[in-house]
Coordinates of C-alpha atoms in Angstrom, one line a residue:
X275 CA 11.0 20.9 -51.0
X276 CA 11.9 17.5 -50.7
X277 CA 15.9 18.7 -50.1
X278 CA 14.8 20.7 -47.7
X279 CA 12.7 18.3 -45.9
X280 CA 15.7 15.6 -46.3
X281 CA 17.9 18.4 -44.2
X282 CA 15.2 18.8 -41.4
X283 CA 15.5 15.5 -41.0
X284 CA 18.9 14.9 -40.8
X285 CA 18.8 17.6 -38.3
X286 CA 16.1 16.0 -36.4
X287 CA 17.6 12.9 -36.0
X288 CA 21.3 14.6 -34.6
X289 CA 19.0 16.1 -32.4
X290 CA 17.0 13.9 -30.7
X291 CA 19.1 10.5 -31.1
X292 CA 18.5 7.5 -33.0
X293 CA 15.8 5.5 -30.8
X294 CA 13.5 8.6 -30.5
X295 CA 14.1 9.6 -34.7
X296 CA 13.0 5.8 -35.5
X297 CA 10.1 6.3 -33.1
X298 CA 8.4 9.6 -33.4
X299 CA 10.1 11.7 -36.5
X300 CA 11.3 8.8 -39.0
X301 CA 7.3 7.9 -40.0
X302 CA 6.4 11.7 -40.6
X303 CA 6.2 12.5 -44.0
X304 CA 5.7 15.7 -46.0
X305 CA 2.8 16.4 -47.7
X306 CA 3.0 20.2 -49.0
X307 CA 3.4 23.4 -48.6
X308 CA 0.0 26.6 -48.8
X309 CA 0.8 30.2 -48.1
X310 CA 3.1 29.8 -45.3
X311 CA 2.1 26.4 -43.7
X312 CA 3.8 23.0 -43.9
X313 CA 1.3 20.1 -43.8
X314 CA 2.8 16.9 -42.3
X315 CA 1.2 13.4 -42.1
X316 CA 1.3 11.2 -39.3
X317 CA 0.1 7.6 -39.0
X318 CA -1.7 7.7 -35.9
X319 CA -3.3 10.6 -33.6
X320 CA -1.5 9.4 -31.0
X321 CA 1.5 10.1 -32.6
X322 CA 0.0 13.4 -33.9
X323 CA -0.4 14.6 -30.8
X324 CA 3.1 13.3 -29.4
X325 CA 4.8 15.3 -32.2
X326 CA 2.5 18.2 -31.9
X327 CA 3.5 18.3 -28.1
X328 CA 7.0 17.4 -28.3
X329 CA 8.3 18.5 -31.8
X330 CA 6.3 20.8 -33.2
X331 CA 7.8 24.3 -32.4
X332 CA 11.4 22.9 -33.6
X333 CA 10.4 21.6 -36.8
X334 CA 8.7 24.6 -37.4
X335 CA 12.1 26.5 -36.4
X336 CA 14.2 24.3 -39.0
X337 CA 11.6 25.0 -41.9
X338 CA 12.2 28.8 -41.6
X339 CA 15.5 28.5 -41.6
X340 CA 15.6 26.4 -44.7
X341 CA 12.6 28.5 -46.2
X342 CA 12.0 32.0 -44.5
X343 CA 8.5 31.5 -46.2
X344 CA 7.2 28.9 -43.3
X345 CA 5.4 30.4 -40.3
X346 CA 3.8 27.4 -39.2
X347 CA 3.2 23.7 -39.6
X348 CA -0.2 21.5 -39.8
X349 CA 0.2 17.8 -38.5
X350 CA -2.8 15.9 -39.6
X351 CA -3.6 12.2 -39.5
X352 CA -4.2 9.9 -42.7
X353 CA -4.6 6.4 -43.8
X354 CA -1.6 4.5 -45.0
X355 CA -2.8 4.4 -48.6
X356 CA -3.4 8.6 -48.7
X357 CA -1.7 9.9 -51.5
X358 CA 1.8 11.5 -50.0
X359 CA 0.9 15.2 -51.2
X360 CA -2.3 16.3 -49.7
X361 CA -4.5 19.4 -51.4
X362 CA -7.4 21.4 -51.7
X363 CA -8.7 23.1 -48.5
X364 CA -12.4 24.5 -48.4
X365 CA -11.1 27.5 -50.7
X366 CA -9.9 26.0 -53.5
X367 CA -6.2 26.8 -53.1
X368 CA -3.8 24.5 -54.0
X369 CA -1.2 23.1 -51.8
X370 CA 2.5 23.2 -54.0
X371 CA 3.8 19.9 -53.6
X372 CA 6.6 17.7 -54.8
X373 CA 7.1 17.0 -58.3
X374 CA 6.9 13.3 -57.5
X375 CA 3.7 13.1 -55.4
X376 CA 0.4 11.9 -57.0
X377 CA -2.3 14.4 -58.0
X378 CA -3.7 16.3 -55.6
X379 CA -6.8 15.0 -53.4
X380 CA -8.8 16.9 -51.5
X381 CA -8.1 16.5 -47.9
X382 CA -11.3 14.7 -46.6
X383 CA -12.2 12.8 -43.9
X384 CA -12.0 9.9 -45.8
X385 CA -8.3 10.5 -45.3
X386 CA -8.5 10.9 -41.6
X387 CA -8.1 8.6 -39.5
X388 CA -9.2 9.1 -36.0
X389 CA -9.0 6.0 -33.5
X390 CA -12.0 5.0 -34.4
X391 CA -12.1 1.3 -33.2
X392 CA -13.9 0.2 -30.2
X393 CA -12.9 -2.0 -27.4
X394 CA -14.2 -3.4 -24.2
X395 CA -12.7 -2.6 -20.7
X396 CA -9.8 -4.6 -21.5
X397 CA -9.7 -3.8 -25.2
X398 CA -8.3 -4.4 -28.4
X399 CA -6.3 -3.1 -30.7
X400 CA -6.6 -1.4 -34.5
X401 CA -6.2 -4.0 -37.6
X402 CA -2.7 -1.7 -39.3
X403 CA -1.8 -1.5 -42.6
X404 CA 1.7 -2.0 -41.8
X405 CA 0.6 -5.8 -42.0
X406 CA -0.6 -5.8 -45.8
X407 CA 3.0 -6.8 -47.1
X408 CA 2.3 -10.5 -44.6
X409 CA 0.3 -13.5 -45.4
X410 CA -3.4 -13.8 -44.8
X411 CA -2.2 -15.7 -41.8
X412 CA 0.3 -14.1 -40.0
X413 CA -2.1 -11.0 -40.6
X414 CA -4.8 -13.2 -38.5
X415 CA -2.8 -14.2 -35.7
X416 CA -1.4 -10.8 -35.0
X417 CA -5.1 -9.7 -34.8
X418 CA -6.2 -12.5 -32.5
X419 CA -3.3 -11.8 -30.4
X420 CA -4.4 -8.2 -30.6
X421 CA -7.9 -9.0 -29.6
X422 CA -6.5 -10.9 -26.6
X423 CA -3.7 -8.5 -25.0
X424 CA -4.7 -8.2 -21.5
X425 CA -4.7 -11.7 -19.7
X426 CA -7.4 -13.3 -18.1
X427 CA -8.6 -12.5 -14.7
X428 CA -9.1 -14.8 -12.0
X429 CA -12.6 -14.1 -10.4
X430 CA -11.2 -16.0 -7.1
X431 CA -9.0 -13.0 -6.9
X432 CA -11.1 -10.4 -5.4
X433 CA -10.9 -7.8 -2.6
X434 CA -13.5 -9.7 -0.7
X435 CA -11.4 -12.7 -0.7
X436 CA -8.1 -11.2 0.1
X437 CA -6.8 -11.7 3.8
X438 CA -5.8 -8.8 5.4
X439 CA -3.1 -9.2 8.1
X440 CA -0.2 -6.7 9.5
X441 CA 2.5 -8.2 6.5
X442 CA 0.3 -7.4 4.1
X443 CA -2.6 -4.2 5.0
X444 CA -0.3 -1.4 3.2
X445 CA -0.3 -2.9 0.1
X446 CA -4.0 -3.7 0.1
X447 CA -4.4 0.0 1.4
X448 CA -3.3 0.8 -1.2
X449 CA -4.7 -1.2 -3.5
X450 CA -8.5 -0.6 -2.6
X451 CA -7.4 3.3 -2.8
X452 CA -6.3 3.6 -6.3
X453 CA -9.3 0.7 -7.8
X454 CA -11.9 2.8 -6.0
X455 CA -10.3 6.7 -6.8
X456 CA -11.9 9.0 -9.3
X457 CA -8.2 10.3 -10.3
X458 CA -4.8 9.0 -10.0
X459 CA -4.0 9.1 -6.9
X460 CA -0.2 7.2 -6.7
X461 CA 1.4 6.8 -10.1
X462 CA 3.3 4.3 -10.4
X463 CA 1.6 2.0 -7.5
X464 CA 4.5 0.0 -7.1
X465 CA 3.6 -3.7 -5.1
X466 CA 6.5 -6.3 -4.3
X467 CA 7.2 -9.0 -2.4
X468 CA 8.0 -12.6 -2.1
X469 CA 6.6 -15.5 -4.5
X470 CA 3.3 -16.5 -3.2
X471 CA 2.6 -13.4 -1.0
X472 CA -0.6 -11.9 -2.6
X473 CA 0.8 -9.4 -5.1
X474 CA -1.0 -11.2 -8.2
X475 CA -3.9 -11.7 -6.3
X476 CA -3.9 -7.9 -5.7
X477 CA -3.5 -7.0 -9.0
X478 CA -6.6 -9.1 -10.2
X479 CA -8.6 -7.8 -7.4
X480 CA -7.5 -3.8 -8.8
X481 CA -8.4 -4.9 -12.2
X482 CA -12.1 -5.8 -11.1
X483 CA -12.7 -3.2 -9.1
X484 CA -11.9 -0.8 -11.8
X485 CA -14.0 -2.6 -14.3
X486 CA -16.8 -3.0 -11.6
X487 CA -16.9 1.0 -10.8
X488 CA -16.5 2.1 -14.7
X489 CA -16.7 -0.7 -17.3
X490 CA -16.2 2.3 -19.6
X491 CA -12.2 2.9 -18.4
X492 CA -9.8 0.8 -20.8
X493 CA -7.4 -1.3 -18.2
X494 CA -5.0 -3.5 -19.8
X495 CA -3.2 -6.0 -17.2
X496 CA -0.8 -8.3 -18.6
X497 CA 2.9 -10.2 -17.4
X498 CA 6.2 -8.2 -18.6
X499 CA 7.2 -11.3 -20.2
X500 CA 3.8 -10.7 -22.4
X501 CA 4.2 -7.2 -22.8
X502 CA 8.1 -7.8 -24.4
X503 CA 6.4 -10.7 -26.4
X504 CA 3.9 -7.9 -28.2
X505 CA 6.8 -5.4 -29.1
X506 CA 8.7 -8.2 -30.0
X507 CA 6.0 -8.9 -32.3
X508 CA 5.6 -5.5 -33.4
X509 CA 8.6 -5.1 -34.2
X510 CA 8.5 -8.7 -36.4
X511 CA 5.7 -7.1 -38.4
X512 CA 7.0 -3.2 -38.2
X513 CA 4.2 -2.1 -36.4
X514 CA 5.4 -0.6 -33.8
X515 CA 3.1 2.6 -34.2
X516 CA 0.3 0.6 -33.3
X517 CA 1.7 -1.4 -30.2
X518 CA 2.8 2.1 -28.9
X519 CA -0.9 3.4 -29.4
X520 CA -2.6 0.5 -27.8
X521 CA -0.8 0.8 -24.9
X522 CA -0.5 4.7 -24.4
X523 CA -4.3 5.0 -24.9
X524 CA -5.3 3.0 -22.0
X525 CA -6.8 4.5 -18.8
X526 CA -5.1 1.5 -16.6
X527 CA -1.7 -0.2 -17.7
X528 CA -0.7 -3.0 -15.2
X529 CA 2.4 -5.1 -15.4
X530 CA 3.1 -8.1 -13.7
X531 CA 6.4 -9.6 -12.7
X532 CA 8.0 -6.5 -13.8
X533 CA 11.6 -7.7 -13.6
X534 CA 11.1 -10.4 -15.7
X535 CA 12.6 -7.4 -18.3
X536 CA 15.6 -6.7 -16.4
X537 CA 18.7 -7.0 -19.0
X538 CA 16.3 -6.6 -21.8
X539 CA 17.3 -3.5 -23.1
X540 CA 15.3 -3.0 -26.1
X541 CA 12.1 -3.7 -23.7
X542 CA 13.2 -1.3 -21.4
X543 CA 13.3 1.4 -23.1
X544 CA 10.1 0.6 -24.8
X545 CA 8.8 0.0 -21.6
X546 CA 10.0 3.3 -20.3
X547 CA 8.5 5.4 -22.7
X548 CA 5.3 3.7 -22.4
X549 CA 5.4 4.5 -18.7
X550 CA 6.1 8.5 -19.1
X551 CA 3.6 8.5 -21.7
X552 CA 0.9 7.3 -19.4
X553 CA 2.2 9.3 -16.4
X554 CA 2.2 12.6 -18.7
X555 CA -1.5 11.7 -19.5
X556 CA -2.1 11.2 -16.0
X557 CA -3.2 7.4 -16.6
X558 CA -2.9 5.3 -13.8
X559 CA 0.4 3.0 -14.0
X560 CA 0.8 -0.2 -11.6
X561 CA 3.9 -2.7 -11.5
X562 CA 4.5 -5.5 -9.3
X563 CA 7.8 -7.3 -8.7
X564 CA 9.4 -9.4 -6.7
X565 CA 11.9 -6.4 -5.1
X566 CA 11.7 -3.1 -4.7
X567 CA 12.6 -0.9 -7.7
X568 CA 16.1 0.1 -5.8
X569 CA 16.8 -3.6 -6.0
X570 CA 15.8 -4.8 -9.4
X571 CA 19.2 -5.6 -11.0
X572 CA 19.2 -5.6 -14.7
X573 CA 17.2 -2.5 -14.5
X574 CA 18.3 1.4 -16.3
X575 CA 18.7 3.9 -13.5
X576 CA 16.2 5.8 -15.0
X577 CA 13.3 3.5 -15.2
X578 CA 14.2 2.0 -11.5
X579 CA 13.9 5.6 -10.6
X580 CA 10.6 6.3 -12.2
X581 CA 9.8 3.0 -10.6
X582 CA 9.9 4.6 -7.2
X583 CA 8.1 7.6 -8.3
X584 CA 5.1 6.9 -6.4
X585 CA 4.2 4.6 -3.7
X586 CA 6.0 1.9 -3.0
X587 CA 4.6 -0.7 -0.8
X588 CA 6.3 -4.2 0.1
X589 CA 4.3 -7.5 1.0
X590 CA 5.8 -9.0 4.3
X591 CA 6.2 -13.0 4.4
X592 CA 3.5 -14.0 6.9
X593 CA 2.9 -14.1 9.7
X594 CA 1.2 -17.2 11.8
X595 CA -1.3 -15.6 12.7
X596 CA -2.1 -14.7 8.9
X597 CA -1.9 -17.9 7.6
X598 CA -4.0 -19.3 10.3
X599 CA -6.8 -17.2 8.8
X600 CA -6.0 -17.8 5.0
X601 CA -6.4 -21.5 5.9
X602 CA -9.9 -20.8 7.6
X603 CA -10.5 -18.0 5.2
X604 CA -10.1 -21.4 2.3
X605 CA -11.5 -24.0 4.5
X606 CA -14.9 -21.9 4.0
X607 CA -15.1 -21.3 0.9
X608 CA -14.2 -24.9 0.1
X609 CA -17.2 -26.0 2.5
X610 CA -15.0 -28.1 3.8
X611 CA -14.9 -29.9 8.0
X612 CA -11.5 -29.2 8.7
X613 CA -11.0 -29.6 13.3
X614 CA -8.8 -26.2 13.9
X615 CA -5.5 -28.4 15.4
X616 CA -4.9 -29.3 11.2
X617 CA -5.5 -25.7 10.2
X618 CA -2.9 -24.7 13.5
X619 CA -0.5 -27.4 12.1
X620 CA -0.8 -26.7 8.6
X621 CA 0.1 -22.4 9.6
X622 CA 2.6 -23.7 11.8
X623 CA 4.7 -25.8 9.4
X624 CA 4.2 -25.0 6.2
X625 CA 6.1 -20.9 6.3
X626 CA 7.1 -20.2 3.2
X627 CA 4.1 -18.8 0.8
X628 CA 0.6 -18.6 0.8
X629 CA 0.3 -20.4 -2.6
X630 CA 2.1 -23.4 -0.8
X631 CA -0.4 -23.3 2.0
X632 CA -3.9 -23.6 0.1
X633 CA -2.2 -26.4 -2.3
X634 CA -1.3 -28.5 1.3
X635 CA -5.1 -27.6 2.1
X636 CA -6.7 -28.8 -0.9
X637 CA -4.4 -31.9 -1.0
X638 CA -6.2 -33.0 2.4
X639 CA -9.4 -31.8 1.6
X640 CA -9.5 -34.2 -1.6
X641 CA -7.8 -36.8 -0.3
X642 CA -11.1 -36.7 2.7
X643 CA -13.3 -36.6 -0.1
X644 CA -11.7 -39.2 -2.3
X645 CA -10.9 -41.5 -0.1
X646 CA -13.6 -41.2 2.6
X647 CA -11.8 -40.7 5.6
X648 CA -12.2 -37.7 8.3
X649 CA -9.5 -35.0 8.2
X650 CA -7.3 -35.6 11.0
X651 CA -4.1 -34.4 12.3
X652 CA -2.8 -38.3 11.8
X653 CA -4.4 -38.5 7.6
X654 CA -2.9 -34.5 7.2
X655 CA 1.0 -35.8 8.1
X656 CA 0.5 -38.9 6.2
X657 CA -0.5 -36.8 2.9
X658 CA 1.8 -34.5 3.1
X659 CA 4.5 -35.9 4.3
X660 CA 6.8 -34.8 1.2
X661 CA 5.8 -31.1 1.6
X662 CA 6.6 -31.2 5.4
X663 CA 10.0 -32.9 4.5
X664 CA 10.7 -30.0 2.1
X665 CA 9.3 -27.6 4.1
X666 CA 11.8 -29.1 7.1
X667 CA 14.6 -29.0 5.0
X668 CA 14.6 -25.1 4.6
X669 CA 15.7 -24.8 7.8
X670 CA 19.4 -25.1 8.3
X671 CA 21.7 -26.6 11.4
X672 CA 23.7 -23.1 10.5
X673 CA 20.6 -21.0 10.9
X674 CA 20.0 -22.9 14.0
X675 CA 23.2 -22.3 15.9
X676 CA 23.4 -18.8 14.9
X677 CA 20.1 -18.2 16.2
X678 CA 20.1 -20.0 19.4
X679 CA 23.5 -18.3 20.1
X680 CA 22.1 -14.9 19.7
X681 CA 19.2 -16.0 22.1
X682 CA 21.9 -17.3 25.3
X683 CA 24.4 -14.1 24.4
X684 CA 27.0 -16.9 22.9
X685 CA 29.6 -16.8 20.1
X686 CA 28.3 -19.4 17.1
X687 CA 32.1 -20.7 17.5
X688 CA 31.3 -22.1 21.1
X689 CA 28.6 -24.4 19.3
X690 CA 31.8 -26.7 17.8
X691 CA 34.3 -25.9 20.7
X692 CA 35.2 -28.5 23.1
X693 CA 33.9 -26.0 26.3
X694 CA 31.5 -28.3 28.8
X695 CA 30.4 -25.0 30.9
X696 CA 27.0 -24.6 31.9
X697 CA 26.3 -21.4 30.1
X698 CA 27.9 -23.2 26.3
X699 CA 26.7 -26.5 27.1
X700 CA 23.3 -26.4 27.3
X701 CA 22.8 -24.1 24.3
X702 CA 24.5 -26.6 22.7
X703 CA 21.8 -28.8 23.7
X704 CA 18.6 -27.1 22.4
X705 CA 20.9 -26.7 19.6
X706 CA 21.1 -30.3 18.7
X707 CA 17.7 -30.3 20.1
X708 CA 16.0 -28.2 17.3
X709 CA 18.8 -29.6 14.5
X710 CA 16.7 -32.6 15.4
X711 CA 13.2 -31.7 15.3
X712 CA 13.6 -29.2 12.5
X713 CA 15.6 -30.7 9.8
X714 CA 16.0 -33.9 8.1
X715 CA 20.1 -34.4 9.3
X716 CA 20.4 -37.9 10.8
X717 CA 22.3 -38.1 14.3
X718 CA 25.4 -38.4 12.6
X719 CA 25.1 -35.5 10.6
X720 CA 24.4 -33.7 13.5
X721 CA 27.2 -34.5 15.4
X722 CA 29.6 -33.6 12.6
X723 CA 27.6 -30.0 12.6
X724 CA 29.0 -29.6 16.6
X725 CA 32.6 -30.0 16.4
X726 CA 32.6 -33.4 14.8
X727 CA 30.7 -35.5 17.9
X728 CA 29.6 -38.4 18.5
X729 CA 25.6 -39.0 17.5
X730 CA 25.7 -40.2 20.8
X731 CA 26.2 -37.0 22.0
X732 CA 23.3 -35.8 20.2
X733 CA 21.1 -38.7 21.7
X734 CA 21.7 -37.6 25.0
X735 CA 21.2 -33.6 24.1
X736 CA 17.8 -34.6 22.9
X737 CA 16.9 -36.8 25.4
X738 CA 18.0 -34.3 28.3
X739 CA 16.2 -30.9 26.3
X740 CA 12.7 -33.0 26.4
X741 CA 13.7 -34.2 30.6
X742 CA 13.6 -30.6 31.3
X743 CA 10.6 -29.0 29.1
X744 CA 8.9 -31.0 31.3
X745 CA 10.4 -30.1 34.3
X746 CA 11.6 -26.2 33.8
X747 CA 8.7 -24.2 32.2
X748 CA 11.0 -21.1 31.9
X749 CA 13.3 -23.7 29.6
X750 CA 10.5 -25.1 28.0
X751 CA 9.1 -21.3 27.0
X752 CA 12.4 -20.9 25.7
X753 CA 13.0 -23.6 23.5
X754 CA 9.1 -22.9 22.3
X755 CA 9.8 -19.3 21.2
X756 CA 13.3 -20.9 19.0
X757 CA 11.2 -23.4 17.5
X758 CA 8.3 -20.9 16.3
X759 CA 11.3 -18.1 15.1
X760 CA 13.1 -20.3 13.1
X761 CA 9.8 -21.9 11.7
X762 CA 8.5 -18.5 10.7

């Protein structure tokens, strides 16, 4: 029997490849053999039912051709310790095992093992035998790590307290659709966008939803860089059966920062077959990222594929408008006097995430509170002067040019030629202008920037741009509208 389980085996693992053997066939183990039936044990009932699913009717196949005596198999679940040869059904008939096995035991529940333990909505995971070989400590802080897989939520991260603007309403759209649906609706939900956009906040906002509508559903939310630090650990302490159990048995799996895992093979695939697992159980599956799955480099075809199997919705950079009402949005929850000319200023200059914008809010709120003087539009420049520098900064003489030519129909090459015409000159200007007002270049700088001139030359450009916005309010409209696209 035990030759002919060692050439099913072998066959097996030709078969199916190496990563799937080691996963799902290399831990099955024969127990016996009783009037036609082959009894196999499994570790898990997970597994049990992956192999009764996936390879049952070809290991059945291989036994009758090695022993025309097999018409079917039995794949049951027992403890770690069972003996290896299993007998004794309710009849009394033995089960003719191999000559090295123990003495038969009756197959009773004792030997079963269901998945018995119990977890909250964001749960925990079995204590394995696998870990009986490690010390009493390592054994303790893989179980407290166990206990404490799905990371903390933040409670400020709610639906209620989520801005919605035109950048962003898909994605929550979404969001609020699959955290208030009965079934799974989009699988994967796919969120990206830029840092500081909102996606973590709509993950944590998902996550309490689903727990608030049926604390009994199992959601596990947790970073990719965490999830690769579990099977890292799993496979430190060969337990991998029990990190793929924990997380194919959940109702909920979310992943943060998704490509944190790109060029990690190993993870990946992991990773992937944790993903059809769930999907093939119909278990909702939610990734974020900071591009969309067509763009994650690093990533398997396959997975960036499965990636964009269901909806796919991207997080816009804001607009002003949306920040404007993030900042009031704060400004009441933080109780806080704030005159609306700071909270205009604030969404006017500081562009580049939200998580930027409530840190330059709270600066100025504590520095009121702290130092006991009114929030004005003066105190607000004067604390946050190094985050408006920065902020400044991001906005390039190149960008400028290019965009002001687009706007007057010129080449970008006229903005350095020597050409004093009307229509090249005074782009030039609001050029120079803007190169001024929006970056942090000295005169000099500038000059060099325009076909190596004179900062005198920039002097006057400045000087004349301001002469007519106050004179031309078709010019000043214009300059206005270049200012607020190259701010947002």
């Amino acid at each position: 029997m035990d030759q002919q389980w060692a050439r099913i085996r072998g066959r097996l693992k030709d078969e199916v490849g190496e990563i799937a053997y080691r996963s799902w066939l290399q831990p099955l183990s024969f127990a016996g053999i009783r009037g036609g039936e082959v009894r196999i044990v499994v570790p898990t009932r997970f597994m049990r039912d992956w192999v009764l699913t996936h390879y049952a009717d070809r290991i059945r196949n291989l036994w009758s051709g090695e022993n025309p005596e097999v018409q079917s198999i039995d794949v049951v679940v027992a403890a770690a310790n069972a003996p290896a040869a299993l007998a004794a059904d309710d009849d009394g008939e033995d089960i003719e095992g191999n000559d090295a096995a123990p003495a038969p035991a009756r197959l009773s529940s004792a030997l079963v093992q269901p998945n018995s333990y119990t977890s909250g909505s964001y749960g925990a995971a079995p204590p394995s035998p696998a870990f009986s070989d490690e010390s009493p400590t390592a054994v303790a802080s893989v179980l407290e790590d166990r206990t404490d897989i799905s990371a903390p939520l933040d409670p400020r991260f709610t639906f209620e307290n989520f801005v919605v603007g035109k950048p962003n309403e898909l994605a929550h759209a979404a969001a609020r659709r699959v955290a208030d649906a009965t079934s799974v609706t989009f699988n994967p939900l796919f969120l990206y966008g830029g840092v500081g956009l909102g996606k973590t906040h709509l993950m944590h906002a998902i996550a309490w939803q689903i727990r608030r509508n049926d604390p009994n559903r199992k959601v596990i939310y947790l970073s990719a860089e965490k999830f690769m630090y579990q099977f890292i650990r799993a496979l430190r302490f060969k337990d991998t059966m029990a990190f793929k159990q924990q997380f194919r048995s959940v109702d909920v799996l979310m992943i943060d920062d998704v490509q944190f895992i790109s060029g990690k093979d190993s993870t990946q695939e992991e990773f992937f077959h944790t993903f059809n697992a769930l999907v093939d159980q119909n278990r909702q599956v939610i990734i974020s990222a900071d591009k969309s799955p067509s763009d994650l480099e690093g990533m398997e075809e396959r997975l960036r594929s499965r990636l964009g199997w269901g909806l796919v919705a991207d997080i816009h950079p804001t607009t002003y408008e949306l920040r404007l009402g993030i900042l009031q949005a704060k400004a009441d929850a933080l109780n806080a006097a704030i005159p609306l000319k700071v909270l205009e200023f604030l969404a006017h200059k500081i562009t580049s995430n939200v998580r930027e914008l409530e840190g330059a809010l709270n600066r100025i709120v504590a520095h009121a509170e702290l130092v006991g003087r009114a929030i004005s539009l003066e105190s607000t420049q004067e604390v946050l002067h190094d985050l408006l520098r920065a902020n400044d900064r991001r906005v390039t003489i190149d960008e400028i040019q290019k965009r002001v030519a687009e706007h007057f129909n010129i080449r970008v090459a006229d903005m350095h030629s020597a050409r004093r015409a009307r229509a090249v000159a005074r782009p030039r200007q609001v050029a120079m202008y803007l190169a001024k007002q929006l970056t942090a270049r000295s005169l000099p700088e500038i000059g060099r920037k325009f076909g190596g001139r004179d900062h005198t030359t920039v002097m006057h450009a400045v000087k004349k741009v301001e002469e007519l916005r106050t004179t031309d309010p078709a010019f000043a409209e214009d300059v206005e509208l270049l200012r607020r696209m190259l701010e947002s």
